Every structure is written in C-alpha cells, then in structure tokens.
Amino acid sequence: MAAPRGPAAAWKRHIVRQLRQRDSTQKALFLELVPAYNRLLEKAELLAQFSESLQPEPNSVTHTTHQGPWEEESEPDSDQVSSPATLKMKWQKEEERLRLRCGQMAYQVVEKSAALGALASELEERQSRLAAQGARVAELEEARAQLAGQVEERRARNAAQRAAYDTLRVRAGLREATLRRLEEEVQELLRQLVQLKARAAAQRNLRNERRERAKQARVSQELKQAAKRPVSISESPEALGSVVREGAESPALAAELQALESEACEKWKRPFRSASATSLTLSRCVDVVKGLLDFKKRRGHSIGGAPEPRYQSIPVCVAVRLPTRAQDVLDAHLSEVNAVRFAPSSSLLATGGADRAIHLWNAVGGRLKASQTLEGAGGSITSLDFDPSGSQVLAATYNKAAQLWRVGEAQSKETLSGHTDKVTAAKFKLTRHQAVTGSRDRTVKEWDLGRAYCSRTINVLSYCNDVVCGDHIIISGHNDQKIRFWDSRGPRCTQVIPVQGRVTSLNLSHDQLHLLSCSRDDTLKVIDLRVSNIRQVFRADGFKCGSDWTKAVFSPDRSYALAGSWDGALYIWDVDTGKLESSVQGPHCAAVNAVAWCPSGSHVVSVDQGRKAVLWH
C-alpha cells in the first residue's frame, strides 16, 4: 500500500509519535523499579546464605572474628563482640524488613504490570482503530479521486456549455439587432403605407370632387341652356323630360326628375298654359338638380360616393329577466378579463383580457361554449365591440392601436394605428365601415374601415376612457370628470356635461335617447339626451368601482341599469324609479370589470380581474 500523502499522513504520524512517547514514558517508570527489585532479590539470597553460615552448632561455642556491617551498628565499643543470638535476631529483623520491602515492591510491580497491560490493550485497540481509520481514509481518498475526476469532467462540460452559450448569445444579439432593424423597417413601411393611403385617398377625393363639380357645372350649363331655349305650346312633355334627363345620373336625381315630369304633364294637360309657368318649372328643375348634386357630394363616406348600408340593432327583448344565480363559471383567460360584449340579436359574445387574446363564446343551454379564438392582438384588450351586422369584432389594445377581426377568421384583418398612447375604447358607428376610437393620448379618432384610414382627429383636454356613437353624434367620457358631445358633421364640441368622478364607461340605449355613465365616485348616472340633463343618479351601500375601466350597461329594454362592484357583486337599479332593484353575490372573488346583457334579455355575463367569466340566469 502506498504511503499516505498530504494532511492525512501528518495526523497519522502525529498519533504514532504520541503513542510511542507514552510507551517510552511508561517503560521509564519500570526501568528503575525492576533493577531495584532484582538487587533486593540478590541481597535477600545473600543474606539467606549468610544466615545459614552463621547458624551455631548446638555443642560448640565458636567466636568469630568476622566483622560486618551489623557490627558497626551494634558494637558500643571496639572490644565488645555480639553473640550469635543477637546477630540472628538482627538478621531476622533485617530479613523481615527486606521481605516487607520486597512485598511492597512486588505489589507495585503487579500494579504497574496491570496498568501496563491495560495500556497495552488500549494501545492495541487504538492501533486497530487507527488501522480502521486508515482503511476509511483510503476509501475516502479513492472516493475523493473519483469525485475529483467527476469535477474535472463537469468543468470541461461547463466550459463547453459556456462556449456554446456565448456563441448562442452572440447569435441572439445578432438576431435581436436584425429583429430591431426589421421592426424599424416595418414601422417605416407602415408609416409610408399610411402616408400613401392618405395621399391616395386625398387624390381620390380631389378627383371625385373635381368630377362632381364638372358634372354639376355641365348639368347646370345644360339646364340653363334648356331654360333659355324657347318652348312652344306644341312641344310635348317628353321633350322637356329628355332635356332635363341629359344631366341626371344618380337614381335619386332620376326619381326627382320623374316627379317633375309627372307634374309637367299635369300642367301641360291644362287648357291654358303661359310662358311664365314653363320658365318657372325649368328654374325649379335647375334648383332641384343643384340641390341633389350638392346632397350627393355631402353624403358620400366612401370613395365612390355610394350609400353605405346602415344597420340598426333592433332589440328582440320581450321581457328582461333579472340575474339571480350563476349558471356557468369558467376561467375564460390566462389573466385579468377587461371586456365582454354580446353580438347584436345573437347569443354570441366576445371576451378580451390582459393575455392579448379574444375568445368567442356561445351562450347555449345555460353554458358558455368556446367558439373561436381571435389571435394577433398586439397588447392587452381594453374594449370590444361588434359591428351592427355581428360579422366583425373591433378591439382597443394597449399597443396604441385598434384591431379589426372578421368572425370566423383567426387573424386580424386590419390594424388602425395612429394613436400615440394606449387605446382605451373602440366602437362601431351605425355602419360597419366606420368606427370611433378613444385613447389616453387625449384624442378621439374617426376611421373609414374600408380604407383603414383616419378621417378625422378630435383633440381633447383629457384622457378618453370610453366612447359611444349615435346617428350624427359622438359621446366621449374623460378622466377630467366630463362627458363631451361631438357632432360628426362639425369640428367642435357641441356640449359638455360635468359629472363627479372620472368617467369609466358610457352606454347608449337602443332608442338613443338615454345615456348611462359610470364614474369613480361610485355612482351611475342616466342622462336624458333630449334635454341634455342628468335624470337619475344610482348609488348603493357596498357598490364601488373596481377600476378605471369598469363597464355598466342598460338592459335591452332600458328598464334597468347593471354594474359590477369591487367585491364581485352585481348591482341592478330600476331606471324609472331610481331604486336599487337587487344585488347578487356570486362566484366572483375579485373586482368585476365589465358586464353584458344578452339582447334577448334572458341572461347576463360578467367578467372580473381574477380570469373568471360567469353566466347568470
């Protein structure tokens, strides 16, 4: 076995050295005792021989002349000699003393031998333990060598992984730089695209305007020429109609001219007809054509000037059923749910949340069944709206844009970018090709969805938290505790209604005569738009707005107002009496962010900050 190395060999040598030192110390105690005992034994044997030689014979008296050491002690004077009896007695005493001393020494020898045996056995035990510890140390040294090998292997592996990690980090940095460059290029391309769209739209509008003006001038010129031409009594009404119809192109103009023709026919059938009557009819025809052309120019919202289809969300509610119990509870999103909206005249509803997802559900048989997931949102969803036909979904997001989806298609159809801060509200107007958005950048924008182009930007003095749209009016609720009214045909604010508390939501009744607002002063207010005055203020003990985007809604028949509270309860007020109709506590464990009432009035859906969506019946 190889000699131990390092610190282990040092402590072993130390133990061996200590044991040897103790052995030598114990032996040193007996090195003096054993020779003394041997000398005593020799003296005892010598004295025994002397005593035998000094034994006197019974019949003889012999004087000895030997001198010994006892003589020096016993003789009082030089000439006196002790008798043998005296000497014998002395020798017996001395022998007795020596025997006693030898016994004592023998007892000490026995004790020392016993102690030496105990020490020897302890030494053997310690040597055996030392051998066991040496074996254990050898095993540990072997294990240590194995672990050292594993450590070296791990170090080599870590070095390889570190090199690979450095390589991947360098590649990731290059990829990130490439991604940033591509994103900048995309942003630049989007900006250029928006500019090109805006330029193209402006050019189209200019061409259309020139074409309309040329058309109007041509028709006016032709009508003036027709008016100046002399008309004889023999001319038929058809000639007049053909002259007027030469400048008419639109169906509305043709219908008006047809009416004028019928009127002219009636007048031509009269027995007496004057030239003044004829000239009056022609002048009226010119005025009518001008008015129709001007109306055609004003009314066009799209490029071609064709009228857009208008949809009215006709309520199909027969009788509203107040929510009393939760029928279905599910975790609709991965995080906070901010918005919920029913499609017009349908059981389809949409929910959107902070997880950047929009889920479509069908409320069928007292359950919420997942229908589709709309993907591609660039940020947290703050507001949702269906178009009047229920075929498109518009969402406001935190990535400074609103996005448009078509129901049945998972990816976004259009992105309405132009705001410089979070978009907090996005609503369709009464047509599916127009929308309005509000943002924290203190602007409200009108959009032409056919061109994905912002047709108008309204600058406001405060954050916009929600918007609603009527026939020719846009209503916005703001962070400065005011509700503003904007005429979509004019550039300025037409009216401002102050409320107590930051406005969190607005909801317009189906008849567009009443507006419901929710604000952070924990109240709901009903505003009569016919007199522009606050008609009712709803309060309740325990009701508190849980966030700056808490949504409250009318029932489909406008009989009740519904809102969710910070404690997860739903509060329902009677609009006519202003009293609290009921409050329902359900499975919500967090603040309710939004509520939606089914157009049929049969059930309600609420969403909260704890990912839950609850169907009430």
XYZ file of C-alpha atoms in Angstrom, residues 465 478-483 496-505 517-527 534 536-539 543 545 548:
36
model
C -61.882 56.323 -21.204
C -62.968 61.526 -19.879
C -60.599 61.432 -16.963
C -61.339 65.092 -16.080
C -64.858 64.131 -14.900
C -66.612 65.399 -18.032
C -68.761 63.922 -20.802
C -70.080 69.298 -22.053
C -71.795 67.667 -19.062
C -69.706 67.576 -15.850
C -70.016 64.588 -13.514
C -68.451 63.812 -10.152
C -65.583 61.375 -10.603
C -63.588 60.043 -13.525
C -65.823 58.529 -16.196
C -65.147 54.778 -16.590
C -67.813 53.797 -19.137
C -72.384 56.685 -17.388
C -70.315 55.032 -14.648
C -67.709 57.034 -12.729
C -65.161 56.596 -9.952
C -67.339 58.405 -7.419
C -69.164 55.023 -7.191
C -72.304 56.262 -8.941
C -74.182 55.575 -12.167
C -75.971 58.427 -13.935
C -78.728 58.364 -16.571
C -78.618 61.376 -18.903
C -78.954 64.114 -15.657
C -81.182 59.701 -12.336
C -78.190 59.054 -10.074
C -77.750 55.484 -8.799
C -75.927 54.684 -5.555
C -71.069 49.400 -4.509
C -65.947 50.849 -8.950
C -60.865 52.979 -14.292
